[in-house]
XYZ file of C-alpha atoms in Angstrom:
342
model
C -0.029 -0.075 0.041
C 1.519 3.335 -1.131
C 0.058 6.647 -0.708
C 1.829 9.722 -1.877
C 3.436 11.568 0.957
C 2.455 15.069 2.184
C 5.869 16.585 1.954
C 4.301 19.780 3.601
C 3.789 17.958 6.825
C 6.810 18.412 9.340
C 5.755 15.741 11.336
C 6.534 12.545 9.418
C 6.998 9.341 11.742
C 8.684 6.034 10.660
C 7.077 2.992 12.784
C 9.238 -0.072 13.154
C 6.280 -2.213 13.845
C 5.959 -5.360 15.901
C 5.994 -8.832 14.403
C 3.261 -10.563 16.271
C -0.382 -10.163 15.411
C -1.493 -8.911 18.783
C 1.346 -6.735 19.336
C 0.680 -5.078 15.955
C -3.000 -4.685 16.944
C -2.057 -3.112 20.524
C 0.201 -0.890 18.557
C -2.571 0.741 16.647
C -3.034 2.854 19.941
C 0.406 4.559 19.134
C -0.860 5.443 15.727
C -4.231 6.897 17.010
C -2.299 8.990 19.704
C -0.139 10.482 17.285
C -2.743 11.385 15.030
C -4.690 12.837 17.861
C -1.590 14.947 18.604
C -0.199 15.596 15.383
C -3.272 16.202 13.076
C -1.761 16.305 9.899
C 1.159 13.929 10.503
C 2.412 11.240 8.099
C 2.885 7.693 9.529
C 4.645 4.882 7.835
C 5.291 1.555 9.186
C 7.837 -1.026 8.364
C 6.258 -4.560 8.906
C 6.371 -8.168 8.254
C 4.451 -8.969 4.811
C 2.106 -11.174 6.320
C 0.650 -8.407 8.513
C -0.423 -6.534 5.465
C -3.794 -7.231 5.512
C -4.375 -5.744 9.117
C -2.352 -2.884 8.528
C -4.481 -1.887 5.434
C -7.278 -1.891 7.946
C -5.605 0.937 10.123
C -6.856 4.291 8.591
C -4.179 6.000 10.498
C -1.180 4.547 8.588
C -0.415 6.367 5.289
C 2.230 3.805 3.815
C 3.283 0.245 4.777
C 7.007 -1.091 3.721
C 7.603 -4.782 3.853
C 10.308 -6.284 5.934
C 10.761 -9.662 4.405
C 13.530 -10.855 6.739
C 13.240 -14.122 8.818
C 13.145 -13.608 12.439
C 16.725 -14.976 13.264
C 18.208 -13.227 10.126
C 20.243 -10.320 10.375
C 19.263 -9.063 6.874
C 21.822 -6.000 6.465
C 21.689 -5.661 2.861
C 17.836 -5.872 3.032
C 17.906 -3.314 5.622
C 20.174 -1.008 3.767
C 17.837 -1.391 0.422
C 14.776 -0.242 2.301
C 16.790 2.628 3.839
C 17.724 3.781 0.427
C 14.325 3.489 -0.662
C 12.714 5.511 1.881
C 15.655 8.181 2.205
C 13.666 10.944 0.475
C 10.815 10.662 2.923
C 12.397 13.112 5.384
C 11.149 11.449 8.411
C 11.332 13.733 11.277
C 11.154 10.771 13.828
C 11.368 7.049 14.196
C 9.576 5.088 16.825
C 11.159 1.549 17.380
C 8.603 -0.542 18.985
C 10.442 -3.821 18.600
C 13.375 -4.328 21.112
C 16.288 -6.021 18.837
C 19.198 -4.477 18.031
C 18.711 -4.863 14.300
C 15.161 -3.275 14.497
C 16.941 -0.064 14.901
C 19.249 -0.159 12.135
C 17.217 1.277 9.375
C 16.239 4.452 11.240
C 19.993 4.896 11.943
C 21.117 4.281 8.804
C 18.744 7.001 7.283
C 20.009 9.443 10.088
C 16.371 10.257 10.996
C 16.639 13.205 13.297
C 14.836 11.478 16.324
C 15.180 7.873 16.885
C 13.225 6.606 19.831
C 13.416 3.319 21.354
C 14.092 1.179 24.590
C 17.479 0.154 25.837
C 17.835 -3.303 24.862
C 20.773 -5.293 23.227
C 22.976 -2.344 23.711
C 21.479 -0.456 20.993
C 21.302 2.935 22.484
C 24.159 4.023 20.212
C 21.556 3.844 17.450
C 18.834 5.941 19.292
C 18.863 9.727 20.160
C 16.264 8.658 23.019
C 16.149 5.803 24.738
C 14.143 4.048 27.820
C 15.198 1.677 30.329
C 12.956 -1.571 29.698
C 11.782 -3.196 33.046
C 9.641 -6.074 31.424
C 6.211 -6.740 32.618
C 6.270 -3.723 34.848
C 3.616 -1.943 32.675
C 1.027 -3.002 30.201
C 2.315 -3.873 26.560
C 0.212 -0.861 25.221
C 1.232 1.438 27.644
C 4.758 0.421 27.042
C 4.503 1.350 23.270
C 2.875 4.651 24.114
C 5.459 5.566 26.678
C 7.713 6.078 23.702
C 5.573 8.828 22.668
C 4.976 10.371 26.014
C 1.255 9.011 25.993
C -0.716 6.544 27.816
C -3.746 4.689 26.998
C -7.324 5.641 27.198
C -10.328 4.533 25.278
C -9.828 6.937 22.567
C -6.791 5.221 21.747
C -8.436 1.543 21.763
C -7.489 -0.305 18.313
C -10.315 -0.646 15.827
C -10.195 -1.872 12.562
C -11.946 -0.259 9.784
C -13.801 -3.088 7.718
C -15.492 -2.447 4.347
C -19.472 -2.760 5.078
C -19.880 -4.621 1.427
C -17.133 -6.989 2.235
C -18.822 -7.898 5.547
C -21.932 -8.618 3.664
C -19.995 -10.905 1.081
C -18.432 -12.825 3.951
C -21.599 -13.215 5.722
C -23.267 -14.972 2.597
C -20.133 -17.130 1.665
C -19.797 -18.472 5.248
C -23.603 -18.812 5.827
C -23.165 -16.308 8.886
C -26.966 -16.010 9.301
C -28.955 -13.783 11.845
C -31.405 -16.400 12.637
C -28.888 -18.154 14.966
C -26.157 -16.898 17.113
C -22.467 -17.184 15.425
C -20.006 -18.494 17.946
C -16.485 -18.294 17.053
C -13.750 -20.608 18.804
C -10.076 -19.907 18.655
C -8.472 -22.659 20.338
C -4.835 -22.014 19.257
C -2.180 -19.729 20.511
C 1.206 -19.709 18.732
C 3.022 -19.058 21.892
C 2.649 -22.456 23.108
C 0.677 -25.162 25.120
C 0.826 -22.575 28.307
C -1.632 -20.479 26.524
C -3.879 -23.036 25.231
C -7.067 -24.218 26.999
C -7.270 -28.011 26.653
C -8.740 -29.441 23.397
C -11.114 -31.569 25.208
C -12.713 -28.419 26.851
C -12.965 -26.805 23.273
C -15.028 -29.819 22.262
C -17.289 -29.667 25.184
C -18.230 -25.929 24.600
C -18.669 -26.497 20.924
C -21.165 -29.179 21.600
C -22.986 -27.152 24.274
C -23.233 -24.527 21.651
C -24.587 -26.581 19.140
C -27.176 -28.024 21.326
C -28.217 -24.462 22.227
C -28.893 -24.246 18.365
C -25.912 -21.852 17.574
C -23.358 -22.070 14.578
C -20.117 -22.722 15.786
C -17.024 -21.870 13.621
C -13.390 -23.032 14.720
C -10.725 -20.756 13.345
C -6.848 -20.926 13.366
C -4.128 -22.107 11.041
C -2.908 -25.105 12.793
C -4.041 -28.038 10.413
C -2.375 -30.607 12.642
C -4.037 -29.696 15.781
C -7.678 -29.157 14.099
C -7.461 -33.168 13.855
C -8.681 -33.262 17.565
C -11.999 -31.719 16.284
C -12.762 -33.800 13.293
C -15.287 -36.032 15.173
C -17.578 -33.042 16.031
C -17.447 -31.402 12.858
C -20.496 -31.485 10.785
C -20.244 -28.604 8.576
C -24.026 -27.677 9.633
C -23.887 -26.498 13.343
C -20.152 -26.883 13.714
C -17.598 -25.918 11.038
C -13.812 -25.938 11.035
C -12.293 -23.015 9.193
C -8.661 -23.871 10.616
C -6.143 -23.605 8.038
C -8.544 -22.478 5.350
C -8.502 -18.724 5.896
C -6.137 -15.687 5.599
C -5.849 -13.222 8.536
C -8.216 -10.462 6.375
C -10.798 -13.612 6.012
C -10.718 -13.983 9.595
C -11.251 -10.537 10.458
C -14.245 -10.301 8.208
C -15.925 -13.519 9.585
C -15.232 -12.400 12.966
C -16.930 -9.029 12.537
C -20.318 -11.151 12.097
C -19.800 -13.149 15.406
C -22.187 -12.668 18.410
C -19.438 -14.162 20.476
C -15.682 -15.041 20.312
C -14.129 -17.267 22.763
C -10.326 -17.704 22.499
C -7.022 -18.247 24.422
C -4.511 -15.172 25.045
C -3.648 -14.940 21.279
C -3.304 -12.847 18.355
C -7.045 -13.626 17.515
C -8.048 -12.592 20.829
C -6.578 -9.016 20.039
C -8.250 -9.176 16.578
C -11.575 -9.779 18.008
C -10.875 -6.945 20.552
C -10.109 -4.573 17.753
C -13.574 -5.182 16.020
C -15.585 -4.620 18.974
C -17.153 -8.183 19.200
C -18.131 -9.984 22.272
C -15.398 -11.791 23.620
C -14.419 -14.370 26.272
C -10.753 -14.284 26.915
C -8.954 -17.494 28.710
C -5.551 -16.840 30.306
C -2.980 -19.558 31.387
C 0.729 -18.739 31.804
C 0.291 -14.879 30.628
C -1.154 -11.946 32.232
C -4.406 -10.117 31.532
C -2.614 -6.944 33.251
C 0.308 -7.095 30.727
C -1.395 -8.001 27.450
C -5.243 -7.439 27.923
C -7.691 -7.514 25.000
C -8.138 -3.836 24.589
C -12.259 -4.474 24.033
C -15.013 -2.086 24.218
C -16.514 -1.571 27.563
C -19.112 -4.060 28.659
C -18.106 -6.360 25.523
C -16.085 -8.899 27.080
C -14.786 -11.211 29.976
C -11.484 -12.551 30.913
C -10.988 -15.744 32.745
C -7.803 -16.109 34.613
C -6.964 -18.185 37.766
C -4.372 -16.179 39.477
C -2.568 -19.108 40.933
C 0.595 -19.034 42.962
C 2.870 -20.104 39.982
C 1.011 -17.627 37.367
C 1.844 -15.737 35.471
C 5.157 -17.465 34.667
C 5.173 -16.628 30.854
C 6.811 -19.816 30.233
C 6.130 -21.818 26.730
C 6.484 -25.293 28.896
C 4.868 -25.681 32.160
C 7.624 -27.035 34.489
C 5.189 -28.636 36.851
C 4.138 -32.131 36.957
C 1.009 -34.335 37.651
C -1.775 -32.445 39.120
C -0.037 -28.911 38.887
C 0.817 -29.407 35.321
C -0.943 -26.508 33.414
C -3.190 -25.982 36.669
C -3.707 -22.294 35.285
C -5.597 -23.651 32.265
C -6.979 -26.822 33.695
C -8.638 -25.257 36.517
C -10.694 -23.002 34.139
C -14.072 -25.128 33.929
C -16.382 -25.795 30.721
C -18.908 -24.635 33.245
C -17.477 -21.469 33.874
C -16.986 -20.588 30.175
C -20.574 -21.152 29.514
C -21.932 -19.334 32.379
C -20.017 -16.207 31.136
C -21.122 -16.794 27.486
C -24.744 -16.672 28.573
C -24.609 -12.721 28.894
C -23.874 -12.360 25.323
């Protein structure tokens, strides 16, 4: 997506965007805050190509440039190429939302006057203004907003701008009708098992919603894990879209839902940014650190603040009855009870 720059604007921001879906969506609060404080500013982002469809739904962003570099790749030649491509854009400020040394290289090569980020990986030499990072001291969204001397309020809540005509097309394509409630279940979390409510419990709530005469849709991308749900898929009341949709597809499908039930994941933040009724299930992570930035009275968070939680670990170090207790202790009945409100 390329839009001609308004070179008369004195405030031109280049943002190095986060690489994860949820983090990117939370970063929209930064763009909203910038637009509120610098009304005619230009906001360009550098981001992973797979996030393009979501970025195009953020009206605050003027231009998006691909950073097609693997996570473990330094990619200096590619970063140099982007720097040369953007050098005539005359950015006044670069905001580096990610924490790696290499993510600060492009603004440094371009010699952008203000280069703001956190003091991580000895990269202060690349920045003109840096902040000390104390992990988990503040929420992720406020961690981002701190870089522009702002803090979160509801006017900065992420919200994606969908095309109403496309919403209608998706409703028709996936038979998301208004005669029944449409429930979307998101049983995955790319982080790992410590964020995934057990599959047997997802199966139980899917059966419950079917018995309540609701339409149920599983969404995600892990085709292998989707095999656990094969026995309950009938493509009438319970449908699996796992591995069959793009991020853009999921956004439009979710916008038609009456309720989304999800683990703490990128899709949780996607549902929140669409203003959909939401039940969020937390395990090893914290709803203080990465809460769904949802509309008021449009969601519930289920989190068991047991002694070892949040641990932020990908693999639970405990065994026997204590293994994944943060998730196992969340009952099917608890989720069902909260769903009745919606």
